[in-house]
mmCIF file of C-alpha atoms in Angstrom:
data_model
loop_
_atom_site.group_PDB
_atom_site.id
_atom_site.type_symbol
_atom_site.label_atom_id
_atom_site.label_comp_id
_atom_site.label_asym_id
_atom_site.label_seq_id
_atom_site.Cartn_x
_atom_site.Cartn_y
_atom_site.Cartn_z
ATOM 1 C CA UNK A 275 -82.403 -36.427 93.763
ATOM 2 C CA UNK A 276 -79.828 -38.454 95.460
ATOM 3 C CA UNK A 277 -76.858 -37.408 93.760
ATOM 4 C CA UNK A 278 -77.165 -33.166 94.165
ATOM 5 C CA UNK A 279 -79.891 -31.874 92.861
ATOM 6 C CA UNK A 280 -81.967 -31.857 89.561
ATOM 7 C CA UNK A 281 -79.579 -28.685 88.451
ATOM 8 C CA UNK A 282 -76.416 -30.795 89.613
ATOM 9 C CA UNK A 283 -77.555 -34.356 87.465
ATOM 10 C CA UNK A 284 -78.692 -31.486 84.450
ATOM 11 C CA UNK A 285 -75.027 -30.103 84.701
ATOM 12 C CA UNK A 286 -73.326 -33.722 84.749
ATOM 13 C CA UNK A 287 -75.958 -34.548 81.919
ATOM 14 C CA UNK A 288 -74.640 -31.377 79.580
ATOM 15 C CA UNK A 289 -71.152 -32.183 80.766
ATOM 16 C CA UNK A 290 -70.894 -35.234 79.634
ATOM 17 C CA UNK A 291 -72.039 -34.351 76.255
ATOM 18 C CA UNK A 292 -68.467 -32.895 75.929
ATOM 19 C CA UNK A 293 -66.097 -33.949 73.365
ATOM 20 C CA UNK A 294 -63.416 -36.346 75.255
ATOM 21 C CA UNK A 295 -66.049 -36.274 78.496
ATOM 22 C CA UNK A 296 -68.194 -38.913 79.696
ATOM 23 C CA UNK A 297 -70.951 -39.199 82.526
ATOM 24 C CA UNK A 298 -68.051 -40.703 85.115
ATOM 25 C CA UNK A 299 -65.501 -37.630 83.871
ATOM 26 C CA UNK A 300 -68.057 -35.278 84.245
ATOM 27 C CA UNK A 301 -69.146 -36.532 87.609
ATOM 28 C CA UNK A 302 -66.048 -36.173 88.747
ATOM 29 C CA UNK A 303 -65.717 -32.654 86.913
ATOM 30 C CA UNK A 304 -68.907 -31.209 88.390
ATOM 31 C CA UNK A 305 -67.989 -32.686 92.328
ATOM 32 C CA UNK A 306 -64.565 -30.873 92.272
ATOM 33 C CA UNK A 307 -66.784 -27.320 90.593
ATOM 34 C CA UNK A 308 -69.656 -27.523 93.421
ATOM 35 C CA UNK A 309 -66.869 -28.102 95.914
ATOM 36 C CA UNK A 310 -64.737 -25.203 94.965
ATOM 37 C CA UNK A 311 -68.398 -23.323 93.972
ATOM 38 C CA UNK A 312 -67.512 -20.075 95.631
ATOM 39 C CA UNK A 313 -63.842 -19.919 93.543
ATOM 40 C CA UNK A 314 -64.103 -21.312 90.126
ATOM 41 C CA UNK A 315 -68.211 -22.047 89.304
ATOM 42 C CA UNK A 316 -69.208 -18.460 88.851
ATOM 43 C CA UNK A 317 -66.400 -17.380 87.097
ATOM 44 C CA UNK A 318 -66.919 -20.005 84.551
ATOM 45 C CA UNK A 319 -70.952 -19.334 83.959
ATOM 46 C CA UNK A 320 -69.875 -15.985 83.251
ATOM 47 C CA UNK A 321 -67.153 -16.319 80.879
ATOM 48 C CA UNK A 322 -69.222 -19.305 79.230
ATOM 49 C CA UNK A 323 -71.972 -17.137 78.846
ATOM 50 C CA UNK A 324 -69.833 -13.816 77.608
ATOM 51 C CA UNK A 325 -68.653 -16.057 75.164
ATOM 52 C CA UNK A 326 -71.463 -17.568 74.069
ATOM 53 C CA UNK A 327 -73.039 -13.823 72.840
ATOM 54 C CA UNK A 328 -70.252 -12.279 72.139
ATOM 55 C CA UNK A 329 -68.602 -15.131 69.427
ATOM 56 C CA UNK A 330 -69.094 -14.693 65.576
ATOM 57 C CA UNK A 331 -66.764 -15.365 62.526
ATOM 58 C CA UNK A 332 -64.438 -13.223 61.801
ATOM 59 C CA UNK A 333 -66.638 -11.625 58.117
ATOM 60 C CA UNK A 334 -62.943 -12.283 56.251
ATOM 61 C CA UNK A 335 -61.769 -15.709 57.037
ATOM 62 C CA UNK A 336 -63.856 -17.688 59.242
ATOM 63 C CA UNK A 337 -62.061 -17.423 62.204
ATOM 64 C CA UNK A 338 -63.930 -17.162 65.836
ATOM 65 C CA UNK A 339 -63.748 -13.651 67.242
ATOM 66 C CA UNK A 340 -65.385 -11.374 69.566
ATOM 67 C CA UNK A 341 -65.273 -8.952 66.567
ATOM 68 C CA UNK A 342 -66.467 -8.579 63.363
ATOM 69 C CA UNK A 343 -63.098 -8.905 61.261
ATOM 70 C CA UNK A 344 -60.548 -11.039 63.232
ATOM 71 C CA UNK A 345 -57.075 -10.076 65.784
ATOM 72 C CA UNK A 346 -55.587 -11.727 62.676
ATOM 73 C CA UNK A 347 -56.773 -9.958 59.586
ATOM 74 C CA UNK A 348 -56.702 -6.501 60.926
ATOM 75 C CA UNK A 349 -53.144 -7.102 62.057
ATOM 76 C CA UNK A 350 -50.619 -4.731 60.122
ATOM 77 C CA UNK A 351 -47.697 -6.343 60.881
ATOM 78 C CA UNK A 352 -49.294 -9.507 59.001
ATOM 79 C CA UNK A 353 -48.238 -10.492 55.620
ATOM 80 C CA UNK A 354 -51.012 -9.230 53.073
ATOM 81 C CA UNK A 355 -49.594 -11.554 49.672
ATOM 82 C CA UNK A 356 -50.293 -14.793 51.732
ATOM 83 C CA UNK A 357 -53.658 -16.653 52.591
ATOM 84 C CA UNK A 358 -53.195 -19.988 54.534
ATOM 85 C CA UNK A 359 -56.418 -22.475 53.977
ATOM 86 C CA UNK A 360 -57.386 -24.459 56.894
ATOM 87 C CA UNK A 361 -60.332 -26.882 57.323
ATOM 88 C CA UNK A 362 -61.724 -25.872 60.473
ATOM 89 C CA UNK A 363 -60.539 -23.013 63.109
ATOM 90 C CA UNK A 364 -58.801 -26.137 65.333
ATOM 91 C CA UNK A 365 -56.388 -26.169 62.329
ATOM 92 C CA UNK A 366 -55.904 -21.923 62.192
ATOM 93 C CA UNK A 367 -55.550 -22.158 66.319
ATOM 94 C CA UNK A 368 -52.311 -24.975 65.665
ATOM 95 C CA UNK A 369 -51.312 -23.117 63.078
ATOM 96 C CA UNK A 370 -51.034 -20.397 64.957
ATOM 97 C CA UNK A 371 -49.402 -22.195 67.964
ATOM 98 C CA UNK A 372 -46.695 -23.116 65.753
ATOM 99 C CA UNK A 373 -45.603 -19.560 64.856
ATOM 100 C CA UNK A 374 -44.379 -20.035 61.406
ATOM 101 C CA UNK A 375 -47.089 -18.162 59.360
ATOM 102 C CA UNK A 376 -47.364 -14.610 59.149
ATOM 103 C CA UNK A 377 -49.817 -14.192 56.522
ATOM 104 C CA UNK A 378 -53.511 -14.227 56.740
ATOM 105 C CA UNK A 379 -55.897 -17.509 56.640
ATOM 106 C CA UNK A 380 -59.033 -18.563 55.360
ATOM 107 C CA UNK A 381 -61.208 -21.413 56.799
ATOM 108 C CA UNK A 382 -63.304 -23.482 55.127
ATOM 109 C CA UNK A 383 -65.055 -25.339 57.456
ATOM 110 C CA UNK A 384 -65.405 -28.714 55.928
ATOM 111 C CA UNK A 385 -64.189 -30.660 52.888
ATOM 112 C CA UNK A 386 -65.648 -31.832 49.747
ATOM 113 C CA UNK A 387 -67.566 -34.702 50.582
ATOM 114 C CA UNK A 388 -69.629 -36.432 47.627
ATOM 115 C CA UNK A 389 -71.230 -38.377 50.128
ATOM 116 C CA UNK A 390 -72.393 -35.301 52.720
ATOM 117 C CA UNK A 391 -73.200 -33.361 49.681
ATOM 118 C CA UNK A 392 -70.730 -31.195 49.945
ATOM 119 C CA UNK A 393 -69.785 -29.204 47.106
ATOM 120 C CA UNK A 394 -67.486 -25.968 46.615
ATOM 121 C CA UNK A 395 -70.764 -23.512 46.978
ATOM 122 C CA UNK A 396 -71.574 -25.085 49.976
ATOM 123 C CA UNK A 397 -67.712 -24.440 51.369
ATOM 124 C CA UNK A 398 -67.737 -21.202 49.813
ATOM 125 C CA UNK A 399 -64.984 -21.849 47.733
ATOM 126 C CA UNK A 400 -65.594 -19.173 44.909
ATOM 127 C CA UNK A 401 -65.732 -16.878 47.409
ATOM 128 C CA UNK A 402 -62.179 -17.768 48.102
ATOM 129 C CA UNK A 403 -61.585 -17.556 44.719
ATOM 130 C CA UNK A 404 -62.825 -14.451 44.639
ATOM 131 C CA UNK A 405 -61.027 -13.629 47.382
ATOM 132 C CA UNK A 406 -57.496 -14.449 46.267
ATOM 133 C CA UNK A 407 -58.358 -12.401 43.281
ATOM 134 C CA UNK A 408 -59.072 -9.486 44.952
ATOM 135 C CA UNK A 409 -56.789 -8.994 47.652
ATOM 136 C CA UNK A 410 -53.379 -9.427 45.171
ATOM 137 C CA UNK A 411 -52.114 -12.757 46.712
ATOM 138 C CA UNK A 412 -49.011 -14.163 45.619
ATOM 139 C CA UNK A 413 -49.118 -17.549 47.344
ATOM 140 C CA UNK A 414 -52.068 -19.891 48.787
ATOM 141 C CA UNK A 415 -51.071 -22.507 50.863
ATOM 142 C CA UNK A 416 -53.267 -25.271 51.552
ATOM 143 C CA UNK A 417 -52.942 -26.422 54.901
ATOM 144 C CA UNK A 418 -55.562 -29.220 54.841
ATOM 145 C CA UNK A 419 -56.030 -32.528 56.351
ATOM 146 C CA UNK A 420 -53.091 -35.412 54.741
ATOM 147 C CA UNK A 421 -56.814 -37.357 54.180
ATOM 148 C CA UNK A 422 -58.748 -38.261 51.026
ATOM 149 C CA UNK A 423 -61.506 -35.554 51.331
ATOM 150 C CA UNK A 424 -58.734 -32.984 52.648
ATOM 151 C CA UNK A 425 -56.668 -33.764 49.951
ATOM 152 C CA UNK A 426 -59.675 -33.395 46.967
ATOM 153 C CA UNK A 427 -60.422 -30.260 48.603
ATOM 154 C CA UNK A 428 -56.552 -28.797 48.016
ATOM 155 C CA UNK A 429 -56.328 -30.316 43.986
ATOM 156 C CA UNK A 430 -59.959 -28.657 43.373
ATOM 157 C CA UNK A 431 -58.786 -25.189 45.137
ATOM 158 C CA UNK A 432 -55.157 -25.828 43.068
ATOM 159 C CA UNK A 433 -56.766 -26.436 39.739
ATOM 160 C CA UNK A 434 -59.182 -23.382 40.124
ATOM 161 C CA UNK A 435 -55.870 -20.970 40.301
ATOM 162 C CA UNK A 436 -53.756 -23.215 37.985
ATOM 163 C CA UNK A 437 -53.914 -20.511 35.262
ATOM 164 C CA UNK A 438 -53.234 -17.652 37.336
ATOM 165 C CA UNK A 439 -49.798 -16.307 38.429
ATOM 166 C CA UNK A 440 -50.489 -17.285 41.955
ATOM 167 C CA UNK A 441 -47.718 -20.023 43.422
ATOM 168 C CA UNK A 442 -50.000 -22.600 45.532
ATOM 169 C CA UNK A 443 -48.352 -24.920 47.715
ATOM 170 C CA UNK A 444 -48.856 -27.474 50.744
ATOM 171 C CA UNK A 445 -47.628 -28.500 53.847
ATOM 172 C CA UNK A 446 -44.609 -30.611 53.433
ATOM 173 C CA UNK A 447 -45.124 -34.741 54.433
ATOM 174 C CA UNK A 448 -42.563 -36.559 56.297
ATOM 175 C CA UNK A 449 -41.170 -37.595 59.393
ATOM 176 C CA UNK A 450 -42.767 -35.911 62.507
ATOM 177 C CA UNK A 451 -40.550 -34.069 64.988
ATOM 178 C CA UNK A 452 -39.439 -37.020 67.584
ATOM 179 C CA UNK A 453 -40.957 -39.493 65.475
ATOM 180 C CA UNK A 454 -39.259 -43.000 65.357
ATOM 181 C CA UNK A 455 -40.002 -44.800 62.440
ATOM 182 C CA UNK A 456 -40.915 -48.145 63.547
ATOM 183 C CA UNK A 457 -44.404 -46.532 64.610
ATOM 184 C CA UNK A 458 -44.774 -44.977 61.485
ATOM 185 C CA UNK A 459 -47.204 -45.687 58.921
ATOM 186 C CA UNK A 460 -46.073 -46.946 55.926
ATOM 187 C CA UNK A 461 -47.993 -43.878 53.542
ATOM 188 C CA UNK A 462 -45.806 -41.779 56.036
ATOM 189 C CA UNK A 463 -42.433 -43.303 55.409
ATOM 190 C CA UNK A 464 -42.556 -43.623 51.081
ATOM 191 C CA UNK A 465 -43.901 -40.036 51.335
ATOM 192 C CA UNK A 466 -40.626 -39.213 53.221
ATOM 193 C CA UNK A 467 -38.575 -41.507 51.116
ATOM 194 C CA UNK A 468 -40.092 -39.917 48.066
ATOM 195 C CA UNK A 469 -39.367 -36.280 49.555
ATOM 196 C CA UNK A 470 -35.974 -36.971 50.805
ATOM 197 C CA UNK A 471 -33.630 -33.858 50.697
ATOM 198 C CA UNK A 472 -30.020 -33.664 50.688
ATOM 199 C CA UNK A 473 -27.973 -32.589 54.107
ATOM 200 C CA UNK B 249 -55.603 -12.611 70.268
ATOM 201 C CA UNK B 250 -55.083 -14.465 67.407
ATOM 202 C CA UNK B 251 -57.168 -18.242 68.839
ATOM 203 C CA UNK B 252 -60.283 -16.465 69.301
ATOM 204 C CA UNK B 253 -60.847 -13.749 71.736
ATOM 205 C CA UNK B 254 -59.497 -12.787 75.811
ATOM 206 C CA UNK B 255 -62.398 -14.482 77.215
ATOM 207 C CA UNK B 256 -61.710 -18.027 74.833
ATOM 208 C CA UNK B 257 -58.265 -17.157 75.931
ATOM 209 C CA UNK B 258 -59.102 -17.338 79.863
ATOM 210 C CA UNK B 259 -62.265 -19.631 79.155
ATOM 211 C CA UNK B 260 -59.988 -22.548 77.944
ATOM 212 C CA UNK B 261 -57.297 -21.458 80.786
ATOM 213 C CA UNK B 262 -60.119 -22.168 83.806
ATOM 214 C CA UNK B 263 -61.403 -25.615 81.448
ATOM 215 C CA UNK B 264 -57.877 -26.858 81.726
ATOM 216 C CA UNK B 265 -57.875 -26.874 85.442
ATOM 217 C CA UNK B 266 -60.587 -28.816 85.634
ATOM 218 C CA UNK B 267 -60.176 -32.902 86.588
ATOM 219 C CA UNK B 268 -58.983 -34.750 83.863
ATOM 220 C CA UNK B 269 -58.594 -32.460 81.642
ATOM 221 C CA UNK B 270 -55.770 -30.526 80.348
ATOM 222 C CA UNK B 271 -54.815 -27.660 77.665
ATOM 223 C CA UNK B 272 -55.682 -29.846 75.075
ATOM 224 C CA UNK B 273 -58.935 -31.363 75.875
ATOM 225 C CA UNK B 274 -59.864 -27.745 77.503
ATOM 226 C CA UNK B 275 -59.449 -26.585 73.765
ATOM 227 C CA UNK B 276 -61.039 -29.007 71.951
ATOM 228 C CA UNK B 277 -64.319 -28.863 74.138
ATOM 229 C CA UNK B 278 -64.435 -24.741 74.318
ATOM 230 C CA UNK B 279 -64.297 -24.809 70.522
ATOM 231 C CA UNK B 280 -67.165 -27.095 70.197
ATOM 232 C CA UNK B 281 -69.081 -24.853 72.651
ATOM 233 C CA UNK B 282 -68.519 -21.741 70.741
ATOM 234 C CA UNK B 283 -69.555 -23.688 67.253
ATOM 235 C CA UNK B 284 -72.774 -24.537 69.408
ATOM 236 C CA UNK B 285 -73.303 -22.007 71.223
ATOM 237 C CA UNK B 286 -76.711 -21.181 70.363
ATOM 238 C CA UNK B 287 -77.806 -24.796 71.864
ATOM 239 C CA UNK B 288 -75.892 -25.982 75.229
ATOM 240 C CA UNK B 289 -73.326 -22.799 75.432
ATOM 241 C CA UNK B 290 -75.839 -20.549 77.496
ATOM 242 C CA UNK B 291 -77.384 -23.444 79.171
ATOM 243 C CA UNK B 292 -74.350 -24.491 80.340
ATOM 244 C CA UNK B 293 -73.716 -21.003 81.866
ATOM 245 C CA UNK B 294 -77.195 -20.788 83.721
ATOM 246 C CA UNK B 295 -77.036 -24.211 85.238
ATOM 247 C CA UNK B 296 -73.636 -23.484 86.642
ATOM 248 C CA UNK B 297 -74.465 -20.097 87.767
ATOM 249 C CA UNK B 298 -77.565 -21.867 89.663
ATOM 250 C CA UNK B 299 -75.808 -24.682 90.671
ATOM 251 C CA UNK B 300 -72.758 -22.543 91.986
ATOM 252 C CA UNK B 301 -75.868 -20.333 94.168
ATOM 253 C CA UNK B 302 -78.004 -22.997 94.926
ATOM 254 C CA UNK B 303 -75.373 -25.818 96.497
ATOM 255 C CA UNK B 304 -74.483 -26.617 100.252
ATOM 256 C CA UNK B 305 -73.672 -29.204 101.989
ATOM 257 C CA UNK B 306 -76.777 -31.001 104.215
ATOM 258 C CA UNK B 307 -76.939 -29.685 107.898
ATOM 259 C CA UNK B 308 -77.269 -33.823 108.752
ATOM 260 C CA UNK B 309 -74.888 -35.913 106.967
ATOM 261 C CA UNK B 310 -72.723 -33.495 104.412
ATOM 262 C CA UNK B 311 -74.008 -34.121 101.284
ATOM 263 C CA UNK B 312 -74.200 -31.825 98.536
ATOM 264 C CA UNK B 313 -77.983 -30.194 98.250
ATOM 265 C CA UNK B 314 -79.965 -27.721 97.316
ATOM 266 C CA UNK B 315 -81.902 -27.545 100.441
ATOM 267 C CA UNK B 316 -80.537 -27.380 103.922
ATOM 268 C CA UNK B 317 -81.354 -31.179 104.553
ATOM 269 C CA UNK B 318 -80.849 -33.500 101.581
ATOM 270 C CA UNK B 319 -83.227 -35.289 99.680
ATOM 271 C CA UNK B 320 -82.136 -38.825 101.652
ATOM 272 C CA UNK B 321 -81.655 -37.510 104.991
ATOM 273 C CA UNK B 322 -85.491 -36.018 104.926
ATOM 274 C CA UNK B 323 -87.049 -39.076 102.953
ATOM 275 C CA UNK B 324 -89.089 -40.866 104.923
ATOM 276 C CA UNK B 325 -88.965 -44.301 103.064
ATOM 277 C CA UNK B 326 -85.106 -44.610 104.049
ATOM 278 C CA UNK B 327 -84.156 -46.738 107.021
ATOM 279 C CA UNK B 328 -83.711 -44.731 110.137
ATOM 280 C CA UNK B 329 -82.065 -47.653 112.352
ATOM 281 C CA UNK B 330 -78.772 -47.669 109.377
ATOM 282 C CA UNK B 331 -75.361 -45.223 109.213
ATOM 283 C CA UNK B 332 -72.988 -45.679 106.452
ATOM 284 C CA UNK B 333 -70.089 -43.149 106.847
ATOM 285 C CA UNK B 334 -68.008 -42.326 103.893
ATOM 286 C CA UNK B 335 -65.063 -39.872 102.996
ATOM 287 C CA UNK B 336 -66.328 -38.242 100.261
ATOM 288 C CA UNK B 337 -69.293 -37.014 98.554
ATOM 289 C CA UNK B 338 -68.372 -38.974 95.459
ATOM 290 C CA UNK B 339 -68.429 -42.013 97.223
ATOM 291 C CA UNK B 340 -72.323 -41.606 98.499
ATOM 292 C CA UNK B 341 -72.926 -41.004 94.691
ATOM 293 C CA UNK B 342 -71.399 -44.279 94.074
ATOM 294 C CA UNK B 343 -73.058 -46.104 96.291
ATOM 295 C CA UNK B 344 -76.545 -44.390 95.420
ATOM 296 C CA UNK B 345 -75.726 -45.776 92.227
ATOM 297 C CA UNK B 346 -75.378 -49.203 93.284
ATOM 298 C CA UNK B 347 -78.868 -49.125 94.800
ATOM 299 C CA UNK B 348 -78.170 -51.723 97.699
ATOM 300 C CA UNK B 349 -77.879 -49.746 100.701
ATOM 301 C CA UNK B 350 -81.433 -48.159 101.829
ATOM 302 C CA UNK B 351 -80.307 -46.430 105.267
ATOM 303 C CA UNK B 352 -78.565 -43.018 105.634
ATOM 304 C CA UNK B 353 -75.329 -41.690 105.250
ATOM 305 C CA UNK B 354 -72.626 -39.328 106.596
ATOM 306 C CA UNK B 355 -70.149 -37.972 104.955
ATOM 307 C CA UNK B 356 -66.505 -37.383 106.910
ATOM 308 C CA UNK B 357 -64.844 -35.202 103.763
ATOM 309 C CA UNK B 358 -61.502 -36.908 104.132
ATOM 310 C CA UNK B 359 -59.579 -39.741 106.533
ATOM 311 C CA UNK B 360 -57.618 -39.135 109.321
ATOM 312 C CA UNK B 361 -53.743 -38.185 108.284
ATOM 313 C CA UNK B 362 -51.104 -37.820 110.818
ATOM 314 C CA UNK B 363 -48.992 -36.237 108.015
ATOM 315 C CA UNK B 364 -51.904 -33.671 107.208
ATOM 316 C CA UNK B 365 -52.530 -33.251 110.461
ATOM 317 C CA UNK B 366 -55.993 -33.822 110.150
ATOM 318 C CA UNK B 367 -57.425 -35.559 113.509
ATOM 319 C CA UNK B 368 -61.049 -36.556 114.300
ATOM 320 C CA UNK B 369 -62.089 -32.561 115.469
ATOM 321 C CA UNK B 370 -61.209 -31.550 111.781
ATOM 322 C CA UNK B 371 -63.288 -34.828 110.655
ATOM 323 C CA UNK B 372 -66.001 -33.918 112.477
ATOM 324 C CA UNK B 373 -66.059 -37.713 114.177
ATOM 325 C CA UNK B 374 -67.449 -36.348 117.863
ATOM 326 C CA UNK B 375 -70.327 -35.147 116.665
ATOM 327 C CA UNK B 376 -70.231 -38.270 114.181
ATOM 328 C CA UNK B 377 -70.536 -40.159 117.507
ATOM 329 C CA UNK B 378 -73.527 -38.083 118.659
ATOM 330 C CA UNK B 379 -75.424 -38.715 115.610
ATOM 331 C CA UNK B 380 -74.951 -42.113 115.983
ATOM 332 C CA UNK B 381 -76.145 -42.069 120.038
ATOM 333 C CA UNK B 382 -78.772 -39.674 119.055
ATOM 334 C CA UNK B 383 -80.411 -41.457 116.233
ATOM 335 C CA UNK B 384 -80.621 -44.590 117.870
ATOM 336 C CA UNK B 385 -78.749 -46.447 115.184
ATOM 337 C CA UNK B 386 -78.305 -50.159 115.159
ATOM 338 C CA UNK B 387 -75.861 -50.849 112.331
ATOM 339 C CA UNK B 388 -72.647 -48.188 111.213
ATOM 340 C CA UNK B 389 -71.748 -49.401 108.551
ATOM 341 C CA UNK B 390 -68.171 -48.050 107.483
ATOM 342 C CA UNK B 391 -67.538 -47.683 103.777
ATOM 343 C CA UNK B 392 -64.084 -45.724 103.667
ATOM 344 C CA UNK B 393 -61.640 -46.649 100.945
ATOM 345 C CA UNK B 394 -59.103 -50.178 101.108
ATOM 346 C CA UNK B 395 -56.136 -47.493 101.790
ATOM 347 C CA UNK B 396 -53.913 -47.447 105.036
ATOM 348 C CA UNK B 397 -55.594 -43.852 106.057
ATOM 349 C CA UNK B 398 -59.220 -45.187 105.118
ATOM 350 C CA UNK B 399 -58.615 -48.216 107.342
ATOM 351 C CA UNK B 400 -57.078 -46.096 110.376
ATOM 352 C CA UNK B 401 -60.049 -44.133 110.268
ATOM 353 C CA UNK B 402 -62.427 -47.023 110.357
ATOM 354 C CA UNK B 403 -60.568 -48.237 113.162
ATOM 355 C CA UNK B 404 -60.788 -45.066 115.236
ATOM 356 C CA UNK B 405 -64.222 -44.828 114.485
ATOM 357 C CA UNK B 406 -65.035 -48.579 115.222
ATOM 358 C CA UNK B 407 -62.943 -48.087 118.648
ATOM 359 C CA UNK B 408 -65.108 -45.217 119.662
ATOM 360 C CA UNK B 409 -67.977 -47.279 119.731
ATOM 361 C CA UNK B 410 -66.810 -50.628 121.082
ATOM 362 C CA UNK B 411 -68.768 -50.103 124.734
ATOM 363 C CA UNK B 412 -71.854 -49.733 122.628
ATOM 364 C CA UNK B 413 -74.627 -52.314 121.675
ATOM 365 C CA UNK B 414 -74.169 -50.958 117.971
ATOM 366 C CA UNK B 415 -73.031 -52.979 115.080
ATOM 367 C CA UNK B 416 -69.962 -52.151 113.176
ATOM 368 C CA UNK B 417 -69.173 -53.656 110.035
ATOM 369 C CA UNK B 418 -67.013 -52.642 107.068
ATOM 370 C CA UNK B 419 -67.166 -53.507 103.064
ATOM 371 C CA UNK B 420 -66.518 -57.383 102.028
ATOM 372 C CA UNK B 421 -63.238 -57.878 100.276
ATOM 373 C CA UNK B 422 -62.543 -60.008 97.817
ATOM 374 C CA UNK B 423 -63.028 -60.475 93.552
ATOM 375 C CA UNK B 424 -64.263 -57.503 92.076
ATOM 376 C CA UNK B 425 -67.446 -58.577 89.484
ATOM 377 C CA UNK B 426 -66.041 -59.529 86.636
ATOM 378 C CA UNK B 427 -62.457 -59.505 87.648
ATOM 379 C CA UNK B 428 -59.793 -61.556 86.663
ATOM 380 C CA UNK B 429 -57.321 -63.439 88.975
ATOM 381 C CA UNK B 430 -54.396 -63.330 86.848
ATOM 382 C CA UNK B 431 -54.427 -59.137 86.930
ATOM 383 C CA UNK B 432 -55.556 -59.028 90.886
ATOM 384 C CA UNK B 433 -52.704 -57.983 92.833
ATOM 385 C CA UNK B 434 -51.740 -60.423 95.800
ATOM 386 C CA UNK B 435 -53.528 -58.408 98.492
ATOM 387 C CA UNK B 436 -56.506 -58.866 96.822
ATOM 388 C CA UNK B 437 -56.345 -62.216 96.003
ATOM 389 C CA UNK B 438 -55.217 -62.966 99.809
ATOM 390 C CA UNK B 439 -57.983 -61.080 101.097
ATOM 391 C CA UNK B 440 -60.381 -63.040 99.321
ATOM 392 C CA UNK B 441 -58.826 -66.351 99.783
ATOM 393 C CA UNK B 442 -59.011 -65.387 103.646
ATOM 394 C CA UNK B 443 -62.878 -64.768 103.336
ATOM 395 C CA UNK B 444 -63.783 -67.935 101.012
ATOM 396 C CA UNK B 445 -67.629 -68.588 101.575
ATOM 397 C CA UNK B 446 -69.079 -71.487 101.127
ATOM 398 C CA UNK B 447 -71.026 -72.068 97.669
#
């Protein structure tokens, strides 16, 4: 092999499999590891690999954890009466970035797709149900996707509770922070119009 | 630690150092690892732990092995007579891709830089110099970067072996395939202009 070794050109191969990584970025990636190999390269295997056997979903909501309930769902300090749905564990991680929740969440991992063949069983939805149910929640919010299969997924969840006592809301649409409106969709700007609030 | 565990935590810290990528991108990838971490997440770990072991530079002409000679230096179908020095290990790669050049290399690992205060002992060029005597080489070919350091060092290197019989030449100039005039910037364009060949 010209270019390393077979090991190096497997690495660069598996690299470049990456989300957002190609077989130039992960040239490039793998060069800079085998030339700082005695610093960073080790380190890495190992956490990859302690992560790799150690990660499972959290048994109450999905999310990834080195134990079997979640940092998130044990937490006392956490709001108990609140359950925020996310799509996927990206969306819980942001979520969480942003600071504002301080309930407890429940991912989904997908949509409703007709076309995927994906129904609520196969999202686990009455288990949600169930869930909601059980644990005395007063409100659900459904943090999902501003897209067409996101947006089925909240009105199905919504109608299943609509004849319970339980408030369920979503995430507000508008104007993002530092947005200017000339790059703005149009969808984006009636929803704002439409949602406009007094100052 | 409420986006997965300590080791995500640190895993996506040591991903964002990495070339081209950043928090972001470190994120995105370590949470498509975890979700397949039964395929490439372990694999991924062994090949870096080997590769991290397993790589050194060749004894010959610095590039990055498994062996203590590389896999061009010790094949015997490469020209013996042909020298092509370059700065970097990336740039062998790159030319290994382009499949033209059939002689062997040697790799410098930077350019001379009055401001770094790196001179030809930190380069290595002396013993470049042997080689060259040693190996009874009849063509050193130079393929450092167009950039005022790259040049001084082909220069230095050039000037060391002006009493000799050996031939020095450096890359052609000019149009990159497929390149445009209109978005070549004037150096370029003179350079090429200056080294018109007849059609």
């Amino acid at each position: 092999m010209a270019q390393g070794s077979d090991d190096i050109q497997a690495l660069i191969a598996l690299m470049a499999r990456l989300p957002g990584l190609g077989p130039r970025s992960a040239r490039r990636i793998v060069l800079q590891l085998v030339r700082k190999r005695s610093q960073h390269m080790t380190q890495l295997a190992q956490l990859l690999d302690r992560v790799a056997i150690n990660s499972r979903e959290c048994t109450i909501c999905g999310n990834i954890t080195d134990r079997d309930e979640c940092a998130i769902c044990t937490d006392p300090a956490r709001a108990t009466g609140e359950i925020c749905v996310v799509q996927d564990v990206a969306d819980l991680w942001a979520l969480e970035r942003g600071q504002a929740f301080k309930g407890r969440y429940h991912v989904l991992g997908g949509t409703l797709s007709a076309l995927d063949e994906i129904g609520p069983d196969e999202l686990g939805i009455p288990a949600l149900i169930a869930r909601i149910h059980g644990e005395n929640i007063s409100e659900v919010i459904l943090a999902l996707n501003a897209t067409v299969d996101g947006q089925t997924t909240a009105h199905y969840i919504a109608d299943a509770l609509v004849d319970s006592d339980i408030s369920v809301t979503g995430l507000a649409q508008g104007v993002p922070i530092g947005g200017e409106l000339d790059y703005l969709d149009d969808g984006t700007i009636s929803a704002a119009l439409r949602a406009r609030r007094r100052l």
